PDB file of N, CA, C and O in Angstrom:
ATOM      1  N   MET A 375      54.673 -42.093   0.799  1.00 49.00           N
ATOM      2  CA  MET A 375      53.308 -41.632   0.861  1.00 49.00           C
ATOM      3  C   MET A 375      53.278 -40.123   0.616  1.00 49.00           C
ATOM      4  O   MET A 375      54.084 -39.382   1.137  1.00 49.00           O
ATOM      5  N   SER A 376      52.335 -39.650  -0.126  1.00 52.00           N
ATOM      6  CA  SER A 376      52.214 -38.240  -0.481  1.00 52.00           C
ATOM      7  C   SER A 376      51.489 -37.468   0.621  1.00 52.00           C
ATOM      8  O   SER A 376      50.581 -37.981   1.269  1.00 52.00           O
ATOM      9  N   SER A 377      51.884 -36.204   0.815  1.00 56.00           N
ATOM     10  CA  SER A 377      51.252 -35.372   1.838  1.00 56.00           C
ATOM     11  C   SER A 377      49.976 -34.701   1.315  1.00 56.00           C
ATOM     12  O   SER A 377      49.209 -34.145   2.076  1.00 56.00           O
ATOM     13  N   GLN A 378      49.772 -34.718   0.006  1.00 61.00           N
ATOM     14  CA  GLN A 378      48.578 -34.104  -0.569  1.00 61.00           C
ATOM     15  C   GLN A 378      47.417 -35.090  -0.547  1.00 61.00           C
ATOM     16  O   GLN A 378      47.600 -36.278  -0.763  1.00 61.00           O
ATOM     17  N   GLN A 379      46.223 -34.574  -0.302  1.00 59.00           N
ATOM     18  CA  GLN A 379      45.029 -35.401  -0.282  1.00 59.00           C
ATOM     19  C   GLN A 379      44.458 -35.529  -1.695  1.00 59.00           C
ATOM     20  O   GLN A 379      44.689 -34.685  -2.562  1.00 59.00           O
ATOM     21  N   ASP A 380      43.700 -36.553  -1.904  1.00 56.00           N
ATOM     22  CA  ASP A 380      43.029 -36.758  -3.187  1.00 56.00           C
ATOM     23  C   ASP A 380      41.931 -35.700  -3.332  1.00 56.00           C
ATOM     24  O   ASP A 380      41.077 -35.566  -2.452  1.00 56.00           O
ATOM     25  N   PRO A 381      41.908 -34.889  -4.429  1.00 58.00           N
ATOM     26  CA  PRO A 381      40.893 -33.833  -4.557  1.00 58.00           C
ATOM     27  C   PRO A 381      39.472 -34.398  -4.638  1.00 58.00           C
ATOM     28  O   PRO A 381      38.519 -33.725  -4.285  1.00 58.00           O
ATOM     29  N   GLN A 382      39.304 -35.612  -5.086  1.00 58.00           N
ATOM     30  CA  GLN A 382      37.973 -36.201  -5.164  1.00 58.00           C
ATOM     31  C   GLN A 382      37.435 -36.569  -3.772  1.00 58.00           C
ATOM     32  O   GLN A 382      36.246 -36.720  -3.586  1.00 58.00           O
ATOM     33  N   LEU A 383      38.315 -36.709  -2.809  1.00 56.00           N
ATOM     34  CA  LEU A 383      37.911 -37.111  -1.471  1.00 56.00           C
ATOM     35  C   LEU A 383      37.045 -36.049  -0.794  1.00 56.00           C
ATOM     36  O   LEU A 383      36.077 -36.367  -0.119  1.00 56.00           O
ATOM     37  N   PHE A 384      37.361 -34.769  -1.000  1.00 65.00           N
ATOM     38  CA  PHE A 384      36.638 -33.679  -0.352  1.00 65.00           C
ATOM     39  C   PHE A 384      35.686 -32.960  -1.301  1.00 65.00           C
ATOM     40  O   PHE A 384      35.274 -31.851  -1.021  1.00 65.00           O
ATOM     41  N   ARG A 385      35.330 -33.552  -2.380  1.00 78.00           N
ATOM     42  CA  ARG A 385      34.449 -32.922  -3.360  1.00 78.00           C
ATOM     43  C   ARG A 385      33.036 -32.794  -2.777  1.00 78.00           C
ATOM     44  O   ARG A 385      32.506 -33.733  -2.189  1.00 78.00           O
ATOM     45  N   ASP A 386      32.446 -31.622  -2.949  1.00 78.00           N
ATOM     46  CA  ASP A 386      31.112 -31.359  -2.420  1.00 78.00           C
ATOM     47  C   ASP A 386      30.059 -31.927  -3.369  1.00 78.00           C
ATOM     48  O   ASP A 386      29.942 -31.479  -4.504  1.00 78.00           O
ATOM     49  N   PRO A 387      29.240 -32.866  -2.936  1.00 79.00           N
ATOM     50  CA  PRO A 387      28.227 -33.430  -3.819  1.00 79.00           C
ATOM     51  C   PRO A 387      27.076 -32.459  -4.097  1.00 79.00           C
ATOM     52  O   PRO A 387      26.327 -32.629  -5.047  1.00 79.00           O
ATOM     53  N   TRP A 388      26.944 -31.411  -3.282  1.00 80.00           N
ATOM     54  CA  TRP A 388      25.860 -30.447  -3.453  1.00 80.00           C
ATOM     55  C   TRP A 388      26.299 -29.178  -4.188  1.00 80.00           C
ATOM     56  O   TRP A 388      25.533 -28.216  -4.263  1.00 80.00           O
ATOM     57  N   ALA A 389      27.498 -29.145  -4.708  1.00 79.00           N
ATOM     58  CA  ALA A 389      28.036 -27.930  -5.336  1.00 79.00           C
ATOM     59  C   ALA A 389      27.176 -27.458  -6.503  1.00 79.00           C
ATOM     60  O   ALA A 389      26.932 -26.262  -6.659  1.00 79.00           O
ATOM     61  N   LYS A 390      26.695 -28.367  -7.322  1.00 78.00           N
ATOM     62  CA  LYS A 390      25.866 -27.962  -8.462  1.00 78.00           C
ATOM     63  C   LYS A 390      24.544 -27.351  -8.000  1.00 78.00           C
ATOM     64  O   LYS A 390      24.035 -26.417  -8.603  1.00 78.00           O
ATOM     65  N   ARG A 391      23.992 -27.900  -6.935  1.00 82.00           N
ATOM     66  CA  ARG A 391      22.707 -27.391  -6.444  1.00 82.00           C
ATOM     67  C   ARG A 391      22.849 -26.061  -5.705  1.00 82.00           C
ATOM     68  O   ARG A 391      21.877 -25.331  -5.550  1.00 82.00           O
ATOM     69  N   GLU A 392      24.027 -25.746  -5.223  1.00 82.00           N
ATOM     70  CA  GLU A 392      24.276 -24.501  -4.510  1.00 82.00           C
ATOM     71  C   GLU A 392      24.890 -23.421  -5.402  1.00 82.00           C
ATOM     72  O   GLU A 392      25.054 -22.291  -4.969  1.00 82.00           O
ATOM     73  N   ALA A 393      25.206 -23.734  -6.643  1.00 80.00           N
ATOM     74  CA  ALA A 393      25.887 -22.792  -7.533  1.00 80.00           C
ATOM     75  C   ALA A 393      25.023 -21.572  -7.851  1.00 80.00           C
ATOM     76  O   ALA A 393      25.552 -20.489  -8.100  1.00 80.00           O
ATOM     77  N   TRP A 394      23.720 -21.705  -7.837  1.00 79.00           N
ATOM     78  CA  TRP A 394      22.847 -20.580  -8.172  1.00 79.00           C
ATOM     79  C   TRP A 394      23.012 -19.426  -7.183  1.00 79.00           C
ATOM     80  O   TRP A 394      22.782 -18.270  -7.532  1.00 79.00           O
ATOM     81  N   ARG A 395      23.422 -19.705  -5.963  1.00 79.00           N
ATOM     82  CA  ARG A 395      23.569 -18.649  -4.963  1.00 79.00           C
ATOM     83  C   ARG A 395      24.686 -17.670  -5.303  1.00 79.00           C
ATOM     84  O   ARG A 395      24.668 -16.531  -4.861  1.00 79.00           O
ATOM     85  N   LYS A 396      25.656 -18.105  -6.074  1.00 81.00           N
ATOM     86  CA  LYS A 396      26.784 -17.253  -6.438  1.00 81.00           C
ATOM     87  C   LYS A 396      26.620 -16.632  -7.829  1.00 81.00           C
ATOM     88  O   LYS A 396      27.505 -15.967  -8.327  1.00 81.00           O
ATOM     89  N   HIS A 397      25.475 -16.835  -8.467  1.00 80.00           N
ATOM     90  CA  HIS A 397      25.225 -16.276  -9.792  1.00 80.00           C
ATOM     91  C   HIS A 397      25.103 -14.755  -9.682  1.00 80.00           C
ATOM     92  O   HIS A 397      24.561 -14.236  -8.704  1.00 80.00           O
ATOM     93  N   PRO A 398      25.601 -14.003 -10.681  1.00 80.00           N
ATOM     94  CA  PRO A 398      25.566 -12.531 -10.615  1.00 80.00           C
ATOM     95  C   PRO A 398      24.160 -11.932 -10.510  1.00 80.00           C
ATOM     96  O   PRO A 398      24.000 -10.823 -10.024  1.00 80.00           O
ATOM     97  N   VAL A 399      23.153 -12.643 -10.944  1.00 77.00           N
ATOM     98  CA  VAL A 399      21.790 -12.125 -10.869  1.00 77.00           C
ATOM     99  C   VAL A 399      21.361 -11.932  -9.418  1.00 77.00           C
ATOM    100  O   VAL A 399      20.567 -11.052  -9.104  1.00 77.00           O
ATOM    101  N   PHE A 400      21.911 -12.726  -8.514  1.00 78.00           N
ATOM    102  CA  PHE A 400      21.527 -12.669  -7.116  1.00 78.00           C
ATOM    103  C   PHE A 400      22.499 -11.868  -6.254  1.00 78.00           C
ATOM    104  O   PHE A 400      22.458 -11.967  -5.033  1.00 78.00           O
ATOM    105  N   SER A 401      23.342 -11.051  -6.873  1.00 81.00           N
ATOM    106  CA  SER A 401      24.268 -10.223  -6.096  1.00 81.00           C
ATOM    107  C   SER A 401      23.507  -9.068  -5.442  1.00 81.00           C
ATOM    108  O   SER A 401      22.395  -8.727  -5.826  1.00 81.00           O
ATOM    109  N   ARG A 402      24.118  -8.449  -4.438  1.00 80.00           N
ATOM    110  CA  ARG A 402      23.456  -7.348  -3.735  1.00 80.00           C
ATOM    111  C   ARG A 402      23.172  -6.168  -4.664  1.00 80.00           C
ATOM    112  O   ARG A 402      22.133  -5.536  -4.583  1.00 80.00           O
ATOM    113  N   ARG A 403      24.113  -5.879  -5.540  1.00 79.00           N
ATOM    114  CA  ARG A 403      23.942  -4.747  -6.449  1.00 79.00           C
ATOM    115  C   ARG A 403      22.783  -4.980  -7.405  1.00 79.00           C
ATOM    116  O   ARG A 403      21.974  -4.090  -7.661  1.00 79.00           O
ATOM    117  N   ALA A 404      22.689  -6.182  -7.950  1.00 78.00           N
ATOM    118  CA  ALA A 404      21.607  -6.499  -8.875  1.00 78.00           C
ATOM    119  C   ALA A 404      20.255  -6.467  -8.174  1.00 78.00           C
ATOM    120  O   ALA A 404      19.265  -5.999  -8.741  1.00 78.00           O
ATOM    121  N   MET A 405      20.207  -6.963  -6.948  1.00 78.00           N
ATOM    122  CA  MET A 405      18.945  -6.959  -6.207  1.00 78.00           C
ATOM    123  C   MET A 405      18.499  -5.528  -5.910  1.00 78.00           C
ATOM    124  O   MET A 405      17.314  -5.207  -5.995  1.00 78.00           O
ATOM    125  N   PHE A 406      19.428  -4.654  -5.548  1.00 78.00           N
ATOM    126  CA  PHE A 406      19.079  -3.267  -5.250  1.00 78.00           C
ATOM    127  C   PHE A 406      18.644  -2.532  -6.512  1.00 78.00           C
ATOM    128  O   PHE A 406      17.710  -1.743  -6.480  1.00 78.00           O
ATOM    129  N   ALA A 407      19.317  -2.802  -7.627  1.00 73.00           N
ATOM    130  CA  ALA A 407      18.978  -2.129  -8.878  1.00 73.00           C
ATOM    131  C   ALA A 407      17.582  -2.515  -9.358  1.00 73.00           C
ATOM    132  O   ALA A 407      16.869  -1.701  -9.948  1.00 73.00           O
ATOM    133  N   ARG A 408      17.184  -3.730  -9.081  1.00 78.00           N
ATOM    134  CA  ARG A 408      15.861  -4.184  -9.504  1.00 78.00           C
ATOM    135  C   ARG A 408      14.775  -3.908  -8.469  1.00 78.00           C
ATOM    136  O   ARG A 408      13.607  -4.178  -8.709  1.00 78.00           O
ATOM    137  N   ALA A 409      15.139  -3.371  -7.326  1.00 82.00           N
ATOM    138  CA  ALA A 409      14.160  -3.089  -6.283  1.00 82.00           C
ATOM    139  C   ALA A 409      13.292  -1.887  -6.641  1.00 82.00           C
ATOM    140  O   ALA A 409      12.145  -1.809  -6.226  1.00 82.00           O
ATOM    141  N   PHE A 410      13.830  -0.947  -7.386  1.00 84.00           N
ATOM    142  CA  PHE A 410      13.109   0.267  -7.759  1.00 84.00           C
ATOM    143  C   PHE A 410      13.107   0.424  -9.282  1.00 84.00           C
ATOM    144  O   PHE A 410      13.836   1.263  -9.817  1.00 84.00           O
ATOM    145  N   PRO A 411      12.289  -0.326  -9.992  1.00 88.00           N
ATOM    146  CA  PRO A 411      12.287  -0.215 -11.454  1.00 88.00           C
ATOM    147  C   PRO A 411      11.737   1.149 -11.894  1.00 88.00           C
ATOM    148  O   PRO A 411      10.739   1.629 -11.360  1.00 88.00           O
ATOM    149  N   GLY A 412      12.421   1.770 -12.801  1.00 90.00           N
ATOM    150  CA  GLY A 412      11.994   3.059 -13.323  1.00 90.00           C
ATOM    151  C   GLY A 412      12.453   4.248 -12.507  1.00 90.00           C
ATOM    152  O   GLY A 412      12.168   5.390 -12.876  1.00 90.00           O
ATOM    153  N   PHE A 413      13.149   4.019 -11.407  1.00 90.00           N
ATOM    154  CA  PHE A 413      13.580   5.130 -10.557  1.00 90.00           C
ATOM    155  C   PHE A 413      14.568   6.030 -11.290  1.00 90.00           C
ATOM    156  O   PHE A 413      14.490   7.255 -11.178  1.00 90.00           O
ATOM    157  N   GLY A 414      15.483   5.457 -12.050  1.00 89.00           N
ATOM    158  CA  GLY A 414      16.469   6.249 -12.783  1.00 89.00           C
ATOM    159  C   GLY A 414      15.822   7.142 -13.829  1.00 89.00           C
ATOM    160  O   GLY A 414      16.162   8.324 -13.965  1.00 89.00           O
ATOM    161  N   VAL A 415      14.867   6.599 -14.564  1.00 94.00           N
ATOM    162  CA  VAL A 415      14.157   7.378 -15.584  1.00 94.00           C
ATOM    163  C   VAL A 415      13.356   8.496 -14.935  1.00 94.00           C
ATOM    164  O   VAL A 415      13.351   9.635 -15.418  1.00 94.00           O
ATOM    165  N   ALA A 416      12.695   8.194 -13.833  1.00 96.00           N
ATOM    166  CA  ALA A 416      11.907   9.214 -13.134  1.00 96.00           C
ATOM    167  C   ALA A 416      12.798  10.316 -12.581  1.00 96.00           C
ATOM    168  O   ALA A 416      12.440  11.495 -12.627  1.00 96.00           O
ATOM    169  N   LEU A 417      13.954   9.950 -12.069  1.00 96.00           N
ATOM    170  CA  LEU A 417      14.879  10.936 -11.523  1.00 96.00           C
ATOM    171  C   LEU A 417      15.381  11.885 -12.612  1.00 96.00           C
ATOM    172  O   LEU A 417      15.425  13.104 -12.409  1.00 96.00           O
ATOM    173  N   VAL A 418      15.717  11.350 -13.761  1.00 97.00           N
ATOM    174  CA  VAL A 418      16.179  12.187 -14.883  1.00 97.00           C
ATOM    175  C   VAL A 418      15.050  13.082 -15.366  1.00 97.00           C
ATOM    176  O   VAL A 418      15.256  14.269 -15.635  1.00 97.00           O
ATOM    177  N   ALA A 419      13.843  12.561 -15.486  1.00 98.00           N
ATOM    178  CA  ALA A 419      12.709  13.362 -15.945  1.00 98.00           C
ATOM    179  C   ALA A 419      12.401  14.488 -14.963  1.00 98.00           C
ATOM    180  O   ALA A 419      12.154  15.635 -15.375  1.00 98.00           O
ATOM    181  N   PHE A 420      12.410  14.201 -13.675  1.00 98.00           N
ATOM    182  CA  PHE A 420      12.124  15.227 -12.672  1.00 98.00           C
ATOM    183  C   PHE A 420      13.203  16.299 -12.658  1.00 98.00           C
ATOM    184  O   PHE A 420      12.902  17.501 -12.570  1.00 98.00           O
ATOM    185  N   THR A 421      14.457  15.900 -12.767  1.00 98.00           N
ATOM    186  CA  THR A 421      15.555  16.861 -12.794  1.00 98.00           C
ATOM    187  C   THR A 421      15.452  17.764 -14.017  1.00 98.00           C
ATOM    188  O   THR A 421      15.643  18.988 -13.923  1.00 98.00           O
ATOM    189  N   THR A 422      15.130  17.190 -15.151  1.00 97.00           N
ATOM    190  CA  THR A 422      14.959  17.980 -16.384  1.00 97.00           C
ATOM    191  C   THR A 422      13.816  18.975 -16.218  1.00 97.00           C
ATOM    192  O   THR A 422      13.924  20.142 -16.625  1.00 97.00           O
ATOM    193  N   TYR A 423      12.720  18.533 -15.626  1.00 97.00           N
ATOM    194  CA  TYR A 423      11.575  19.415 -15.400  1.00 97.00           C
ATOM    195  C   TYR A 423      11.951  20.586 -14.493  1.00 97.00           C
ATOM    196  O   TYR A 423      11.620  21.740 -14.780  1.00 97.00           O
ATOM    197  N   VAL A 424      12.634  20.312 -13.402  1.00 96.00           N
ATOM    198  CA  VAL A 424      12.998  21.371 -12.455  1.00 96.00           C
ATOM    199  C   VAL A 424      13.960  22.360 -13.103  1.00 96.00           C
ATOM    200  O   VAL A 424      13.803  23.584 -12.955  1.00 96.00           O
ATOM    201  N   VAL A 425      14.949  21.877 -13.840  1.00 95.00           N
ATOM    202  CA  VAL A 425      15.904  22.771 -14.499  1.00 95.00           C
ATOM    203  C   VAL A 425      15.196  23.616 -15.553  1.00 95.00           C
ATOM    204  O   VAL A 425      15.413  24.834 -15.646  1.00 95.00           O
ATOM    205  N   ALA A 426      14.332  23.006 -16.354  1.00 95.00           N
ATOM    206  CA  ALA A 426      13.611  23.750 -17.394  1.00 95.00           C
ATOM    207  C   ALA A 426      12.691  24.791 -16.769  1.00 95.00           C
ATOM    208  O   ALA A 426      12.604  25.932 -17.260  1.00 95.00           O
ATOM    209  N   GLU A 427      11.993  24.453 -15.711  1.00 94.00           N
ATOM    210  CA  GLU A 427      11.093  25.410 -15.063  1.00 94.00           C
ATOM    211  C   GLU A 427      11.877  26.586 -14.476  1.00 94.00           C
ATOM    212  O   GLU A 427      11.458  27.736 -14.593  1.00 94.00           O
ATOM    213  N   ASN A 428      13.014  26.301 -13.868  1.00 93.00           N
ATOM    214  CA  ASN A 428      13.827  27.387 -13.306  1.00 93.00           C
ATOM    215  C   ASN A 428      14.396  28.280 -14.390  1.00 93.00           C
ATOM    216  O   ASN A 428      14.521  29.492 -14.191  1.00 93.00           O
ATOM    217  N   MET A 429      14.737  27.714 -15.524  1.00 92.00           N
ATOM    218  CA  MET A 429      15.273  28.536 -16.624  1.00 92.00           C
ATOM    219  C   MET A 429      14.180  29.391 -17.253  1.00 92.00           C
ATOM    220  O   MET A 429      14.426  30.541 -17.620  1.00 92.00           O
ATOM    221  N   LEU A 430      12.980  28.867 -17.396  1.00 91.00           N
ATOM    222  CA  LEU A 430      11.904  29.606 -18.042  1.00 91.00           C
ATOM    223  C   LEU A 430      11.296  30.667 -17.135  1.00 91.00           C
ATOM    224  O   LEU A 430      10.818  31.703 -17.622  1.00 91.00           O
ATOM    225  N   THR A 431      11.279  30.432 -15.850  1.00 89.00           N
ATOM    226  CA  THR A 431      10.671  31.397 -14.934  1.00 89.00           C
ATOM    227  C   THR A 431      11.714  32.211 -14.157  1.00 89.00           C
ATOM    228  O   THR A 431      11.402  32.792 -13.134  1.00 89.00           O
ATOM    229  N   LYS A 432      12.910  32.302 -14.684  1.00 84.00           N
ATOM    230  CA  LYS A 432      13.989  32.976 -13.973  1.00 84.00           C
ATOM    231  C   LYS A 432      13.733  34.475 -13.855  1.00 84.00           C
ATOM    232  O   LYS A 432      13.959  35.068 -12.802  1.00 84.00           O
ATOM    233  N   GLY A 433      13.264  35.129 -14.880  1.00 70.00           N
ATOM    234  CA  GLY A 433      13.074  36.579 -14.861  1.00 70.00           C
ATOM    235  C   GLY A 433      11.716  37.013 -14.373  1.00 70.00           C
ATOM    236  O   GLY A 433      11.490  38.182 -14.087  1.00 70.00           O
ATOM    237  N   LYS A 434      10.768  36.106 -14.250  1.00 71.00           N
ATOM    238  CA  LYS A 434       9.421  36.493 -13.848  1.00 71.00           C
ATOM    239  C   LYS A 434       9.294  36.496 -12.327  1.00 71.00           C
ATOM    240  O   LYS A 434       9.828  35.659 -11.625  1.00 71.00           O
ATOM    241  N   SER A 435       8.547  37.489 -11.834  1.00 67.00           N
ATOM    242  CA  SER A 435       8.286  37.517 -10.393  1.00 67.00           C
ATOM    243  C   SER A 435       6.846  37.059 -10.146  1.00 67.00           C
ATOM    244  O   SER A 435       5.982  37.201 -10.996  1.00 67.00           O
ATOM    245  N   HIS A 436       6.604  36.568  -8.969  1.00 62.00           N
ATOM    246  CA  HIS A 436       5.271  36.035  -8.668  1.00 62.00           C
ATOM    247  C   HIS A 436       4.365  37.115  -8.166  1.00 62.00           C
ATOM    248  O   HIS A 436       4.394  37.812  -7.320  1.00 62.00           O
TER     249      HIS A 436
END
């Protein structure tokens, strides 16, 4: 008699229905990245604005 079990004996019948939970779209990183759409573009635009304003008004006093 073999000590190994038949792999079909412990097969999960719900595996196909639960597979979506492990899909990369539902990972923590993907969920966080999609939580704030446009945040990256806004951050770059604001940083560019602040740097440009500081460079243009560097020599002027208020």
